[in-house]
Coordinates of C-alpha atoms and ligand atoms in Angstrom, one line a residue:
X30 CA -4.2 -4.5 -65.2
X31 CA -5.6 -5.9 -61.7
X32 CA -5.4 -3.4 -59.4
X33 CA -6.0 -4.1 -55.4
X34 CA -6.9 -0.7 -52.9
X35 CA -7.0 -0.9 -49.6
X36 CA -8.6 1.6 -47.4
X37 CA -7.3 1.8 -44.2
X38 CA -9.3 4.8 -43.4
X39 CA -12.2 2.0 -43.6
X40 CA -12.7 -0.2 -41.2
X41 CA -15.8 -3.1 -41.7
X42 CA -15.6 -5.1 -38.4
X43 CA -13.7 -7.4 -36.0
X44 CA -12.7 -10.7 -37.5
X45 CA -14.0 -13.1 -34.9
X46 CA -10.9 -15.3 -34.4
X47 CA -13.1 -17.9 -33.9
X48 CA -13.8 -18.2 -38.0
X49 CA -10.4 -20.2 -37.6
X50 CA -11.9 -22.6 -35.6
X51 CA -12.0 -26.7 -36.2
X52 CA -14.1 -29.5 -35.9
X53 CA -13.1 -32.9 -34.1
X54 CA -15.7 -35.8 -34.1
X55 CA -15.6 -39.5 -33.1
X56 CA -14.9 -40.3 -36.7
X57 CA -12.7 -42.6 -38.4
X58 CA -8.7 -41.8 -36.6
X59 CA -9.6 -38.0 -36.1
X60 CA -9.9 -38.8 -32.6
X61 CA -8.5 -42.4 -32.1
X62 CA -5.4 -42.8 -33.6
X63 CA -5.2 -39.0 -34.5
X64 CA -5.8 -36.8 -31.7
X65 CA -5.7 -39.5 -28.8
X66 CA -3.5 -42.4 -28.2
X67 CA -3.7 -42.8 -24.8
X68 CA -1.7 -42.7 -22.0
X69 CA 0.1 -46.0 -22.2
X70 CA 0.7 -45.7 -26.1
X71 CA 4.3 -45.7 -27.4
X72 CA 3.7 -42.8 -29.0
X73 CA 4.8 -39.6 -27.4
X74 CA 2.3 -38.4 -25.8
X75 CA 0.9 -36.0 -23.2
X76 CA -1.9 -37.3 -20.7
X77 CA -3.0 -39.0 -24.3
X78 CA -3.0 -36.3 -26.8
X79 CA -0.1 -36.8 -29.2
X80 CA 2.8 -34.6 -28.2
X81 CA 3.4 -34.0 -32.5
X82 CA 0.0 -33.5 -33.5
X83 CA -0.8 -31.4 -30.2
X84 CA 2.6 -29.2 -31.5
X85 CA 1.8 -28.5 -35.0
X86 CA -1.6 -27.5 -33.6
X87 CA -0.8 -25.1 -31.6
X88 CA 1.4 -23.1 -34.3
X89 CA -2.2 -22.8 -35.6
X90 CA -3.4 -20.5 -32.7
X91 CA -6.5 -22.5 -32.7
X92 CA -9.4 -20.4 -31.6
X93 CA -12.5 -23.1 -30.6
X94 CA -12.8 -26.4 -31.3
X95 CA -16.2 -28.6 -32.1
X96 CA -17.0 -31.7 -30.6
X97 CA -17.8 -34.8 -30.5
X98 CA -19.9 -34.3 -33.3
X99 CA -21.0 -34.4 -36.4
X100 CA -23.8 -36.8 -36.3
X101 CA -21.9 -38.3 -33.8
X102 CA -22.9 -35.6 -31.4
X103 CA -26.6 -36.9 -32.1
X104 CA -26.2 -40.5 -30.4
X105 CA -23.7 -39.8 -27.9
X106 CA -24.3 -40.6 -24.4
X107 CA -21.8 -38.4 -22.2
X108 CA -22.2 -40.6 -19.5
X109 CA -20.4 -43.2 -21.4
X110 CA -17.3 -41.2 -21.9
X111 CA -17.1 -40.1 -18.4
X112 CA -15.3 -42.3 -14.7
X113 CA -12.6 -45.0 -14.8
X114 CA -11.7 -46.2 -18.2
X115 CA -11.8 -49.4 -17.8
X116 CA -15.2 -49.4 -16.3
X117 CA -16.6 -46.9 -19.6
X118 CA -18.7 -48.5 -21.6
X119 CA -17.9 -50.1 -25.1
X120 CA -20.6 -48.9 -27.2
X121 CA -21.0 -49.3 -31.8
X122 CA -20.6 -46.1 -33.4
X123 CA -23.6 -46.6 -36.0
X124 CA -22.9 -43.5 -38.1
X125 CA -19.2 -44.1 -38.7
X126 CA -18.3 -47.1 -40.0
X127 CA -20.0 -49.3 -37.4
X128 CA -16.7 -50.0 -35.2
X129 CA -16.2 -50.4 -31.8
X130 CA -16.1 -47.1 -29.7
X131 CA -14.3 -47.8 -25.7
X132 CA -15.3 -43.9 -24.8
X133 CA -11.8 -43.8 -23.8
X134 CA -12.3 -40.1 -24.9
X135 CA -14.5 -38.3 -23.2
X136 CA -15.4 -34.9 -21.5
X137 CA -12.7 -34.8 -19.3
X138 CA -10.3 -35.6 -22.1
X139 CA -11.7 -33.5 -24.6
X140 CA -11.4 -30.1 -21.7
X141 CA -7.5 -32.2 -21.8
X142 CA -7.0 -31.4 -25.5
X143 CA -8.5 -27.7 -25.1
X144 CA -6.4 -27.3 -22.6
X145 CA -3.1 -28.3 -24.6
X146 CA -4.1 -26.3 -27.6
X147 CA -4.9 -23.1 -25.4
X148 CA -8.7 -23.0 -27.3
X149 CA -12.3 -22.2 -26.5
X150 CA -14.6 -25.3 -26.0
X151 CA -17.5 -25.8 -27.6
X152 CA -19.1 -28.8 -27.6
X153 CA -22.5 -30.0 -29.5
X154 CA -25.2 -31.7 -27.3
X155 CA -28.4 -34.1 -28.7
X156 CA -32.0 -33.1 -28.8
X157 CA -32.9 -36.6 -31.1
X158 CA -31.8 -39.3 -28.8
X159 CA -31.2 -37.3 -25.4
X160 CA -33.9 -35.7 -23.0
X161 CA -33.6 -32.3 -22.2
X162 CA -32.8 -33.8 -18.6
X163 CA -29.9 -35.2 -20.3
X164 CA -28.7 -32.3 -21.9
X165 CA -29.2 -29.9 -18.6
X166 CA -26.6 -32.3 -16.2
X167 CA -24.0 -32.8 -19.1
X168 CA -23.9 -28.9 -19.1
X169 CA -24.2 -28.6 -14.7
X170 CA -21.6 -31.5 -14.7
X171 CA -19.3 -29.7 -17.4
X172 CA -19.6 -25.9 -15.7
X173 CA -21.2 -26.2 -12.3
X174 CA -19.2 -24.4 -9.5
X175 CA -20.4 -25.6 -6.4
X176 CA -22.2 -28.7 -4.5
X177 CA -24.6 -30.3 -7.1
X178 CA -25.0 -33.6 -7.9
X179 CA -23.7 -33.3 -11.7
X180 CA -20.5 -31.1 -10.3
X181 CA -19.8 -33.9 -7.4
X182 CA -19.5 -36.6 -10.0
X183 CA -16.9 -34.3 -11.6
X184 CA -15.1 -34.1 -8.2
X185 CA -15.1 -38.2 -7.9
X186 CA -13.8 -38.4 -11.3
X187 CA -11.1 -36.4 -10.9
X188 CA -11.9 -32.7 -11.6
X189 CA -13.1 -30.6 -9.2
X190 CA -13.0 -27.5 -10.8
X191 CA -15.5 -26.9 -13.1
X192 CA -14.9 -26.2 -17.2
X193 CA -15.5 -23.1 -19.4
X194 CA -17.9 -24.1 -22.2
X195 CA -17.5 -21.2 -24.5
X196 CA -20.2 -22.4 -27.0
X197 CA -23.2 -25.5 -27.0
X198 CA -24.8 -26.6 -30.0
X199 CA -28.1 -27.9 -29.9
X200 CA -28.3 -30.6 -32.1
X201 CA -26.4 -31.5 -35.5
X202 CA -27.7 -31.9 -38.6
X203 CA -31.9 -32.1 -37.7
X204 CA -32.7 -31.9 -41.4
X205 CA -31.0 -35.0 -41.4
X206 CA -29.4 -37.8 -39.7
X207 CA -30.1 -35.6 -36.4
X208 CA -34.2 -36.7 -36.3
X209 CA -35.5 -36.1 -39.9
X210 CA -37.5 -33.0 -38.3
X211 CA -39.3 -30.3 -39.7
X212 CA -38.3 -27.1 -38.8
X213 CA -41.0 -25.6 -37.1
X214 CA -40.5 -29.1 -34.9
X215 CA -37.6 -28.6 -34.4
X216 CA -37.8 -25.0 -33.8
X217 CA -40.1 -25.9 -31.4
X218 CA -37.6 -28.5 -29.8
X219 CA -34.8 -25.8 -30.0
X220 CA -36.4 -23.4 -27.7
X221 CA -37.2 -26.3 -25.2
X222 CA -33.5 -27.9 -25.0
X223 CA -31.9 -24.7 -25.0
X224 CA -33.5 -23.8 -21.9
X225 CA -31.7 -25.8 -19.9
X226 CA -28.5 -24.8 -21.3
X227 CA -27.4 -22.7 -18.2
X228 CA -24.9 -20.3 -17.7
X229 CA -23.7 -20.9 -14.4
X230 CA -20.7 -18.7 -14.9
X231 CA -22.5 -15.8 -15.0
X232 CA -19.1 -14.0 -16.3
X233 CA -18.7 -15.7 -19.2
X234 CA -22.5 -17.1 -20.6
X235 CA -22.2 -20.1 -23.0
X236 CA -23.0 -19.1 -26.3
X237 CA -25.7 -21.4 -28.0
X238 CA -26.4 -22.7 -31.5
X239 CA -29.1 -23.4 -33.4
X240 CA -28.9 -26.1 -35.8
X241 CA -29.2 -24.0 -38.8
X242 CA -29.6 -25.0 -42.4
X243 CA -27.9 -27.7 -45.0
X244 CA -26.5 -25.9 -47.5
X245 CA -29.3 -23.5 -49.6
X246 CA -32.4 -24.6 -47.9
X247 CA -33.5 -21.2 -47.3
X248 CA -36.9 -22.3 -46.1
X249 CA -35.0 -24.0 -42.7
X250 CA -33.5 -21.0 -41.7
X251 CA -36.9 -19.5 -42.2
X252 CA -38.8 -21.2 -40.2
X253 CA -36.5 -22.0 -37.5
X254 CA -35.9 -18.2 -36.9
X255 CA -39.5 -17.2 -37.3
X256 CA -39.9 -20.4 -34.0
X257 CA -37.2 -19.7 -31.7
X258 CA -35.6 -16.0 -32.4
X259 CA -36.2 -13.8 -29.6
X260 CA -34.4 -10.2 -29.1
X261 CA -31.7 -9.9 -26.5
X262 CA -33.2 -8.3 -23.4
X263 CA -35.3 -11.2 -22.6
X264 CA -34.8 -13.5 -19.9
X265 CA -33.2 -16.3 -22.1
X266 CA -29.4 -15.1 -22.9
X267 CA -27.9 -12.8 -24.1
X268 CA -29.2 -12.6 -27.8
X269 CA -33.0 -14.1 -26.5
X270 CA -32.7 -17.8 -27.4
X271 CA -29.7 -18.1 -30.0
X272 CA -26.5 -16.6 -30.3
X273 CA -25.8 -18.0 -33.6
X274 CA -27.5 -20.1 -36.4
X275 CA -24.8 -23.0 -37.8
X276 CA -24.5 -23.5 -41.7
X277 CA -23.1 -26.8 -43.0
X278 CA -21.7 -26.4 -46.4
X279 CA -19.0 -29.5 -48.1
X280 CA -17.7 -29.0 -51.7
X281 CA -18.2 -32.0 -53.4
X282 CA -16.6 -31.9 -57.1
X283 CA -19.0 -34.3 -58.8
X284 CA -22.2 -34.5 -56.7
X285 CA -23.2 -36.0 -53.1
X286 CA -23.1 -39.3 -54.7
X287 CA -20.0 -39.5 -56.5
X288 CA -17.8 -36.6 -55.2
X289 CA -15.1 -37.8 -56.7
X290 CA -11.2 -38.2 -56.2
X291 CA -8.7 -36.1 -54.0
X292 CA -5.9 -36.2 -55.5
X293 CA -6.8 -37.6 -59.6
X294 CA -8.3 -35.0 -61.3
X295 CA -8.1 -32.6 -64.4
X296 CA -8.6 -28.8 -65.4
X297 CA -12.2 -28.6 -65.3
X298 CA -12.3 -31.1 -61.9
X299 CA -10.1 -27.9 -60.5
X300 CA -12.2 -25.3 -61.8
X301 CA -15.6 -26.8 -60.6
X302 CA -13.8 -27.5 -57.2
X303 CA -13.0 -23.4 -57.2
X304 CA -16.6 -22.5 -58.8
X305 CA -18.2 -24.5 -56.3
X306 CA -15.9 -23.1 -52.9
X307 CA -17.0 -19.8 -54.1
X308 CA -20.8 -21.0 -53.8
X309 CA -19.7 -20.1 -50.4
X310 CA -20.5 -16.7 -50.8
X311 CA -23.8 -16.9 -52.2
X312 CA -25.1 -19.3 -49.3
X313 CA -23.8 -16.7 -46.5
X314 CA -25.7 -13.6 -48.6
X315 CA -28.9 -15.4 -48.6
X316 CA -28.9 -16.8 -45.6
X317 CA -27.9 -13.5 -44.1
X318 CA -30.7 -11.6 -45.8
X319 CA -33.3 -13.8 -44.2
X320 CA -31.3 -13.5 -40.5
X321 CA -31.8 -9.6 -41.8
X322 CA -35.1 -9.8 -41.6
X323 CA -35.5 -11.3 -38.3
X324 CA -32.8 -9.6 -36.8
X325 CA -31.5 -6.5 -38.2
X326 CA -29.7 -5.7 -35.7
X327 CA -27.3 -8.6 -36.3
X328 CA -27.3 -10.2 -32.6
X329 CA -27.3 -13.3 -34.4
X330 CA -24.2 -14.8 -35.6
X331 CA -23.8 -17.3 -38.8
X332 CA -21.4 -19.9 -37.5
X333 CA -20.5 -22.2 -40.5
X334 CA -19.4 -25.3 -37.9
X335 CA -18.7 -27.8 -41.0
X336 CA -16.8 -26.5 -43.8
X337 CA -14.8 -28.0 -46.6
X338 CA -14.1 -30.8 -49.4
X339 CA -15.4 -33.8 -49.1
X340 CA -14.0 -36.5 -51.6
X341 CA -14.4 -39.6 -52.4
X342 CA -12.2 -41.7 -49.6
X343 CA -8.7 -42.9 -50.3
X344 CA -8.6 -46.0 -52.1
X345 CA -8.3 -49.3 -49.4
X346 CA -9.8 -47.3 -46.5
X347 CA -12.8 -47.7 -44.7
X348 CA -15.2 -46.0 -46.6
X349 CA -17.2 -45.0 -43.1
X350 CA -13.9 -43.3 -42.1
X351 CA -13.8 -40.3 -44.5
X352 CA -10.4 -40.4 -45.2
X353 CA -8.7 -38.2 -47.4
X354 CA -5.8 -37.0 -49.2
X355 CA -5.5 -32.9 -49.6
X356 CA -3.8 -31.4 -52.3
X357 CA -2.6 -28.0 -53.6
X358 CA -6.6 -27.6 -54.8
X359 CA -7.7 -27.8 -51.2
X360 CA -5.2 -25.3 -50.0
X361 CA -7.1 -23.0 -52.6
X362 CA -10.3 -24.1 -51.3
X363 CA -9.3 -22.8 -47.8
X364 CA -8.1 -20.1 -49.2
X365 CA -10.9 -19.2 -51.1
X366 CA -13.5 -19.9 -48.1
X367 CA -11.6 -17.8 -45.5
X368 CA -11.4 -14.9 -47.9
X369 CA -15.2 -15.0 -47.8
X370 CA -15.4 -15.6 -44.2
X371 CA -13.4 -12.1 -43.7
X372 CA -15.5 -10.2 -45.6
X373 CA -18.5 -11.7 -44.0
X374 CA -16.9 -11.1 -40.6
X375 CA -20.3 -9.0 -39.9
X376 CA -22.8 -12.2 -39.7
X377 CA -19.8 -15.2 -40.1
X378 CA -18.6 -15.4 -36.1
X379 CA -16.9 -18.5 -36.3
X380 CA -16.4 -21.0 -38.3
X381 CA -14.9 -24.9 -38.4
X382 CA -13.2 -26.8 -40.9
X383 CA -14.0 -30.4 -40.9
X384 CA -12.3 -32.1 -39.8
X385 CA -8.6 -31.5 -37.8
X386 CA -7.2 -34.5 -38.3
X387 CA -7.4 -37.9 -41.1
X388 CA -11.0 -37.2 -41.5
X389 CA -12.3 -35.2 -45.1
X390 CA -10.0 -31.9 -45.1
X391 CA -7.9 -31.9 -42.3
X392 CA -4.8 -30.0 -41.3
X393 CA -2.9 -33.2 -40.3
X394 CA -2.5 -36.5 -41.4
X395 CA -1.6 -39.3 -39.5
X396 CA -0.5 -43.4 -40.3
X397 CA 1.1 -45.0 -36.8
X398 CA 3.5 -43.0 -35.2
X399 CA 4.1 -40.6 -38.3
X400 CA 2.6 -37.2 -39.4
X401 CA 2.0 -34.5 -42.1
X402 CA 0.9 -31.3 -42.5
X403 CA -1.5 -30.9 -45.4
X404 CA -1.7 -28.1 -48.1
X405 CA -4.6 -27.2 -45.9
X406 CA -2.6 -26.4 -42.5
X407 CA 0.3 -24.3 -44.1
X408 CA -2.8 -22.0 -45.4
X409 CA -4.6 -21.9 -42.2
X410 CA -1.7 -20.6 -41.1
X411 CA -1.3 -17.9 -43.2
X412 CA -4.3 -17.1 -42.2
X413 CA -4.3 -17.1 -38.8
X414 CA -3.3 -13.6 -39.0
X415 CA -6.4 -12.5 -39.5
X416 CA -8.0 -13.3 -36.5
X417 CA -9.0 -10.6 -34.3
X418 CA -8.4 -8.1 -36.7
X419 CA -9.9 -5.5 -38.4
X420 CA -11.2 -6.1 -42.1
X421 CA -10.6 -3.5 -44.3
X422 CA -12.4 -2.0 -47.2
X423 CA -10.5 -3.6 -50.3
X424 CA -11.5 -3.0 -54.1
X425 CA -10.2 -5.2 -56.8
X426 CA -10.5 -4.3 -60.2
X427 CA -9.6 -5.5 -63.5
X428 CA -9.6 -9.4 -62.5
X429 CA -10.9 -11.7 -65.4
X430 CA -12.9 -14.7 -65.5
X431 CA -10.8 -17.7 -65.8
X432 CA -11.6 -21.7 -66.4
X433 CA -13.3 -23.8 -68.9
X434 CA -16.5 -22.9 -70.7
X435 CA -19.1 -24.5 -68.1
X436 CA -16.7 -23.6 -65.1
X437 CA -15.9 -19.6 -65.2
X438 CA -14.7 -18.1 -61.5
X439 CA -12.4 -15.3 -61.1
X440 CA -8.7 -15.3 -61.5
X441 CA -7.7 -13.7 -58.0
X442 CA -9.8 -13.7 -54.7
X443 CA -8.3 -11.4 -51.3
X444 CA -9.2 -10.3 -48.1
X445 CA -7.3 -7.5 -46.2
X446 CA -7.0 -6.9 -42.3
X447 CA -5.4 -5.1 -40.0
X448 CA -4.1 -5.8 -36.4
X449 CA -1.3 -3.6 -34.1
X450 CA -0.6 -1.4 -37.1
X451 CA 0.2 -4.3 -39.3
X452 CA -2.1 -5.0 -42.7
X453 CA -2.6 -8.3 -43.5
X454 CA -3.4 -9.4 -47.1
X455 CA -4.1 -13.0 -48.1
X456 CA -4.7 -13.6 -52.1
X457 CA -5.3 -16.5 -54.4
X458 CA -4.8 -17.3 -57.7
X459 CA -7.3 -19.3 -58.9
X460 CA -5.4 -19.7 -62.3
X461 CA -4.5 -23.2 -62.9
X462 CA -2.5 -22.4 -65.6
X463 CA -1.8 -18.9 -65.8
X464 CA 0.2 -16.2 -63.0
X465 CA -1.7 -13.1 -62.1
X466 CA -0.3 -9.6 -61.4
X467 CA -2.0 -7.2 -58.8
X468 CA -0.7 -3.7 -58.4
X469 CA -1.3 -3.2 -54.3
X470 CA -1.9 0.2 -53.4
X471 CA -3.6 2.0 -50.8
X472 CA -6.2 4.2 -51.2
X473 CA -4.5 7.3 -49.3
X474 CA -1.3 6.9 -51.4
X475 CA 1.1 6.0 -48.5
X476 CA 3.5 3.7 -50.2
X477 CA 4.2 0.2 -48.6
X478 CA 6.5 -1.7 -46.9
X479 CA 6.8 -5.5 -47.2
X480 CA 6.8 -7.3 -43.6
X481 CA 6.6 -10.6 -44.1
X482 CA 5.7 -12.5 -47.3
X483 CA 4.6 -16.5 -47.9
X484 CA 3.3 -18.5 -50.4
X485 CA 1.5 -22.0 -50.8
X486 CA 1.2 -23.1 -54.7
X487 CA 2.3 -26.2 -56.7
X488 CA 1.3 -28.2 -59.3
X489 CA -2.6 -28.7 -58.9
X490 CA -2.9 -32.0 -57.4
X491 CA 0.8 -32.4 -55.7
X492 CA 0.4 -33.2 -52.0
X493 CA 2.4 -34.4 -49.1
X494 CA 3.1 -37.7 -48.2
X495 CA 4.5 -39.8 -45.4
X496 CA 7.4 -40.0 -47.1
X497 CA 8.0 -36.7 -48.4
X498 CA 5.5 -34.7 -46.2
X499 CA 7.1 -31.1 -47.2
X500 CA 6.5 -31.1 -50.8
X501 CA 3.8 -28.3 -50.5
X502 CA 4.7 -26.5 -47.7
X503 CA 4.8 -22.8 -46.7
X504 CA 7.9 -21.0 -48.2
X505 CA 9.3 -17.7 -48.5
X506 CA 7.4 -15.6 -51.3
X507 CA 9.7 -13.2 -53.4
X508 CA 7.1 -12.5 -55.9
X509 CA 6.5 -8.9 -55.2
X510 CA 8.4 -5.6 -56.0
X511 CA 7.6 -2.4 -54.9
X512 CA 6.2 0.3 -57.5
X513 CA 5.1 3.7 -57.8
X514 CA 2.5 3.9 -54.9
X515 CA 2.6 0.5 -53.8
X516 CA 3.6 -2.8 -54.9
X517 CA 3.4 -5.0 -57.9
X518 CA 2.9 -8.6 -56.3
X519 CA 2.9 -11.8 -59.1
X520 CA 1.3 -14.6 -57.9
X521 CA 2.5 -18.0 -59.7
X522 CA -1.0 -20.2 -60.6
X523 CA -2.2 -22.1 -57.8
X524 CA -0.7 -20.4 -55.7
X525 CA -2.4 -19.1 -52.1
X526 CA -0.2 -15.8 -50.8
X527 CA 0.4 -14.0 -47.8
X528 CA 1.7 -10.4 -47.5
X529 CA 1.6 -8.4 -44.2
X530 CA 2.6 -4.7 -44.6
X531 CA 2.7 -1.5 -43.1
X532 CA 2.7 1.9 -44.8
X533 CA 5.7 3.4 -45.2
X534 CA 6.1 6.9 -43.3
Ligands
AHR772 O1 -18.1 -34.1 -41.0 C1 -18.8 -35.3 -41.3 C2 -20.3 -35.3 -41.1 O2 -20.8 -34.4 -42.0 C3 -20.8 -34.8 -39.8 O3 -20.8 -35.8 -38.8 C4 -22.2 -34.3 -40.1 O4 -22.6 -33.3 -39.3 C5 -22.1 -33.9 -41.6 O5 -23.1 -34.5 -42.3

């Protein structure tokens, strides 16, 4: 029998809200096509953004959003996105499928789309192709209150008030495609760029990242702390140079090369997919010990600013594109992931799924003037719950190992919060094939009283299309009953469950 307690009398920490947050680059139609239409588009639209996509957005209560990159983010000259649009420069956009780039969205638009979704900004700046120089005005021109030449260019284009940049990352990807550096190089370069990373609002500092490491290389984050971490109390911010250190992590089913197919896969392509989302947790332990050494104190955050699946693109797309379909196994990838983010909520403050819209595993999908909400949305919403919250200590016993005999992972994953007196409790059933039953109980034998109750699940690789886009969808759950100190809650296989509770008086 598995049984699930939850100790309210237990509190672990706050749930940054920001471990909802998303991840929009100048990629494929996540932007152009997805996000953005413009103005003079016959597609519904507000100052641009797509009234539809903007809408199902904002049921998400997004927290922050990233942008405009990605590797993206390393070649991109803000200058080029900013003035009249017909006088902004046409550039090639080298990473992503070589295609033509107008900058028709640029700073000023992309403070636009924060605005409609009511979110925190945080943008990622270039320390490969841009000088420090460069990187110093983009952040005056984005947040300087006053007369300065960066903040009077705003004024002539249109804004004279001055932007809140929550968060600015510095640099993507410098492993990589952001420089091939080293890290002590780029450690190095880290401390010099961020310098000029101002906080003119002195009220509300702009939190910086550190490009932190690709997946498990342990000796990046290493050496990049040992460079540039400095305790808070110094003269450079609020946590010395860095307040968090990003991790990029994608599940690819079959390798880096071959990834493999969204939707056309079998039982051990699902189990592998789960083993390998659960990865997740080892990275953010490791990673975390090493921040441990160099900061025990934990002024550091983990922000894991690129998460998710990355398949093989659809058939008859641009392969440079990244497009995707996004089945029931995705929705138990995100489920899986943000049950680890919770009970990482000490070192995980924030984290973005990549990416929001037609680009690897987005919430939305779009083709012309119609649009669906993945698997992947109706689960983020479920979980949007949890943000701000309080995790709670939760103990799960009796769950066995499930899958094929190379691919073993456990049959149920949870995470429990608590917010205004309500408890939140998000599981999965990592089953493909069988249903799991969880007596719920809490640890200081108040019975409980069901709320609200929903479930995502379906066959393993159904999905929505344009034509029938509510095929996996969020519905009501009746799959729990209440029992002697609790509840007994069955959760079909594949299936992703919310349950928010209170204790009965
Ligand atoms: O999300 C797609 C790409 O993946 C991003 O541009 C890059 O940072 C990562 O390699």
């Amino acid at each position: 029998m598995k049984r699930l307690t939850i100790n309210t009398q237990a509190p672990l920490g706050r749930i940054a809200p920001e471990i909802y947050g998303h991840f929009s680059e100048h990629l494929g139609r996540c932007i152009y096509g997805g996000l953005y239409v413009g103005e003079h588009s016959g597609i519904p639209n507000v100052n641009g953004m797509r009234s539809d996509v903007v809408s199902a957005l904002r049921e998400l209560e997004i927290p922050v959003l990233r942008w405009p990159g990605g590797c993206f983010a390393e070649e991109y000259n803000w200058r080029d996105g900013i003035g009249p649009k017909e006088s902004r420069k046409t550039i090639v956009n080298n990473i992503w499928g070589g295609v033509t780039e107008d900058n028709s969205f640029g700073t000023h638009e992309f403070f636009e789309l924060c605005r409609q979704l009511g979110c925190k900004a945080y943008v990622n700046g270039s320390v490969s192709y841009a000088t420090p120089r460069e990187m110093g005005e983009w952040v005056e021109y984005m947040t300087f209150d006053g007369v300065s030449p960066m903040a009077d260019l705003r004024a002539e284009n249109g804004h004279p008030e001055p932007w809140r940049v929550d968060y600015f990352g510095v640099g993507n990807e410098n492993w990589g495609n952001g420089g091939n550096m080293n890290p002590d190089f780029y450690g190095n370069l880290y401390r010099q760029y961020q310098t000029y990373v101002r906080s003119y609002d002195k009220d509300h500092p702009i939190g910086k990242i550190c490009c932190g490491p690709n997946v498990d290389d342990y000796e990046w984050t290493e050496e990049v702390l040992r460079t540039c971490f400095r305790r808070s109390g110094s003269e450079q911010g609020r946590h010395g140079f860095m307040d968090m250190l990003s991790l990029h992590y994608y599940v690819h089913p079959e390798g880096w090369d071959i990834k493999g197919s969204a939707t056309d896969f079998d039982t051990e392509g699902w189990y592998k997919t789960m083993g390998k989302a659960l990865y997740m947790d080892t990275l953010i332990r490791r990673h975390t010990a090493i921040m441990d050494r160099f900061d025990p104190a934990g002024e550091v955050g983990l922000a894991v600013d690129e998460w998710g699946t990355w398949f093989t693109c659809e058939p008859g797309t641009n392969p440079g594109f990244l497009y995707q379909q996004n089945t029931v196994r995705d929705a138990l990838v995100a489920g899986v992931t943000l049950n680890i983010f919770n009970k990482h909520c000490d070192r995980v403050r924030m984290a973005c799924l990549a990416q929001m819209v037609n680009v690897l595993q987005a919430v939305i999908l779009t083709e012309g003037e119609r649009m669906l909400r993945t698997p992947t949305y109706h689960v983020m919403h479920m979980f949007r719950h949890h943000q701000g919250g309080t995790l709670l200590e939760s103990t799960l016993t009796g769950v066995e190992q499930t899958g094929t005999a190379k691919w073993q992972v456990p049959a149920v994953t949870e995470s429990v919060s608590e917010k205004d007196g309500v408890i939140t409790l998000t599981l999965n059933n990592l089953s493909e094939s069988e249903a799991q039953t969880v007596e719920v109980s809490l640890a200081d034998g108040c019975g409980l009283e069901v709320l609200e109750a929903s479930i995502v699940t379906g066959a393993r690789n159904e999905r929505n299309t344009f034509d029938a886009p509510d095929t996996v969808t969020e519905r009501p759950f009746g799959g729990h009953q209440a029992a002697e100190g609790g509840l007994t809650v069955t959760l079909p296989a594949c299936s992703v469950v919310l349950l928010r509770l209170r204790e009965r008086q």
